[in-house]
CSV table of C-alpha atoms in Angstrom, one decimal:
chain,number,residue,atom,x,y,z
E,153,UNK,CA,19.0,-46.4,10.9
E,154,UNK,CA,18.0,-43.8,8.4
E,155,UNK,CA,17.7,-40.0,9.0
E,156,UNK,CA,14.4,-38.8,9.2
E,157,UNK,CA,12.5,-36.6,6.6
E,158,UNK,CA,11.8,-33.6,6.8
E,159,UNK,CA,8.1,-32.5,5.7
E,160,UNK,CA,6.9,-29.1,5.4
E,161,UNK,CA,3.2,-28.4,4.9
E,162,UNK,CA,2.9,-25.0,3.1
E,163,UNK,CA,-0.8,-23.8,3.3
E,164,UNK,CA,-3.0,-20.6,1.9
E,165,UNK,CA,-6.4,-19.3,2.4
E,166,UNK,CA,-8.6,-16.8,0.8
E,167,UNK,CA,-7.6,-15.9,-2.0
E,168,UNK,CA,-10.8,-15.3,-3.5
E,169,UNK,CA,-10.3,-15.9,-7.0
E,170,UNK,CA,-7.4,-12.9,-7.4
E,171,UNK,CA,-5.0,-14.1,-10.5
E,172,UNK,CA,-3.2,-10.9,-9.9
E,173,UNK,CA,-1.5,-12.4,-6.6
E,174,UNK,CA,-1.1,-15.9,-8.4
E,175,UNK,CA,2.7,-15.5,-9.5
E,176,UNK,CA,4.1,-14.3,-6.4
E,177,UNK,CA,2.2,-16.6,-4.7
E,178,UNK,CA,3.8,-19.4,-6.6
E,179,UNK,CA,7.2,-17.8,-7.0
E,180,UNK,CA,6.8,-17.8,-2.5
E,181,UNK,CA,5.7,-20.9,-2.3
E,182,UNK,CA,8.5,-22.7,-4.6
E,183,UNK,CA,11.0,-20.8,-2.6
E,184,UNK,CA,9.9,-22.4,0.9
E,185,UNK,CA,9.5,-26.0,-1.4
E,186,UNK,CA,13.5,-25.7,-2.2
E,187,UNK,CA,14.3,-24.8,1.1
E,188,UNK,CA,18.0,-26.7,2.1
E,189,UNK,CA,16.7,-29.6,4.7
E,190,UNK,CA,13.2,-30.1,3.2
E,191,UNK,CA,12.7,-33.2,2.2
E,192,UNK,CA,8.7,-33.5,1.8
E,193,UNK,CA,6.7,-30.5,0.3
E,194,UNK,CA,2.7,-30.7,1.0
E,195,UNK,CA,0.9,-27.7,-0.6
E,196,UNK,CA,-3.1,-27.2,0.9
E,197,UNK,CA,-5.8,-24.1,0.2
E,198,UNK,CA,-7.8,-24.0,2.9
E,199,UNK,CA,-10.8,-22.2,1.3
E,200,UNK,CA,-12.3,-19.7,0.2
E,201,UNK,CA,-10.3,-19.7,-3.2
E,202,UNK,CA,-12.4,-18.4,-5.7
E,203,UNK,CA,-15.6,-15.5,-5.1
E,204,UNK,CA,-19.1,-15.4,-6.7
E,205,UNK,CA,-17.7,-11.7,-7.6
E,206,UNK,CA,-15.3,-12.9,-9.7
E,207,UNK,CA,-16.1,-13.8,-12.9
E,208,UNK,CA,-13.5,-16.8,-13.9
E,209,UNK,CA,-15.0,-18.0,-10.7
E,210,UNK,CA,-18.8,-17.6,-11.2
E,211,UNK,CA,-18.5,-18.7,-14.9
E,212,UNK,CA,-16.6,-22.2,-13.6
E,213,UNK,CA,-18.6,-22.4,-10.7
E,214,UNK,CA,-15.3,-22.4,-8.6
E,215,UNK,CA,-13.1,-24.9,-11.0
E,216,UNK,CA,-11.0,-22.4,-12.0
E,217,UNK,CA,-9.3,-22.2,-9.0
E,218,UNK,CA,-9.0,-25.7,-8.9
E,219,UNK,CA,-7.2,-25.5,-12.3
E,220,UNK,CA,-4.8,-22.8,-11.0
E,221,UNK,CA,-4.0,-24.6,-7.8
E,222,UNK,CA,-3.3,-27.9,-9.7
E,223,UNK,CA,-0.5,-25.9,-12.0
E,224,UNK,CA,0.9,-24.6,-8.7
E,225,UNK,CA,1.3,-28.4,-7.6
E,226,UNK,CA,-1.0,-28.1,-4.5
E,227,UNK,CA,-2.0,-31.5,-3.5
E,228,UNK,CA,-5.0,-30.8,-1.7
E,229,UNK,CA,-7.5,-27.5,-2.0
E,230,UNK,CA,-11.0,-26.9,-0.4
E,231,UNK,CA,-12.8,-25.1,-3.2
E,232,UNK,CA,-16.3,-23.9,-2.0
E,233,UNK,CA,-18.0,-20.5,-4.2
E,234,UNK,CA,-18.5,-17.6,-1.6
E,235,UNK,CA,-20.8,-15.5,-1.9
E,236,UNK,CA,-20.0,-12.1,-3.5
């Protein structure tokens, strides 16, 4: 019988279009990915990733989020425009 794998579903929310906070973010979420034990890595935005205030994110109509989280190797992102 095999061992069974080990997921880990790493998750964010909210970061309203801030590219400031987008190389620690990545540099915390590859940590947790390499973690010893972890065989399956699922990486999810919940929302709320880009804001009408921000202007990569008005200009894109919230695709530039979607561009970012796709280099970060998310699998999955919920990309809706808030309202500034």
């Amino acid at each position: 019988m095999e061992a069974p794998l080990t997921l880990r579903i790493l998750y964010t929310y909210n970061i309203r279009g801030n590219l400031a906070w987008l190389p620690r973010l990545y540099t915390a979420l590859e940590a947790h990915s390499h973690s010893e034990g972890i065989d399956r890595v699922i990486k999810v935005d919940l929302g709320d990733s880009c804001a009408g205030d921000v202007w990569h994110c008005a200009e894109t109509e919230g695709r530039s989020a979607l561009l970012a989280l796709d280099a970060m190797g998310f699998t999955a992102a919920r990309v809706s425009l808030s309202p500034a």
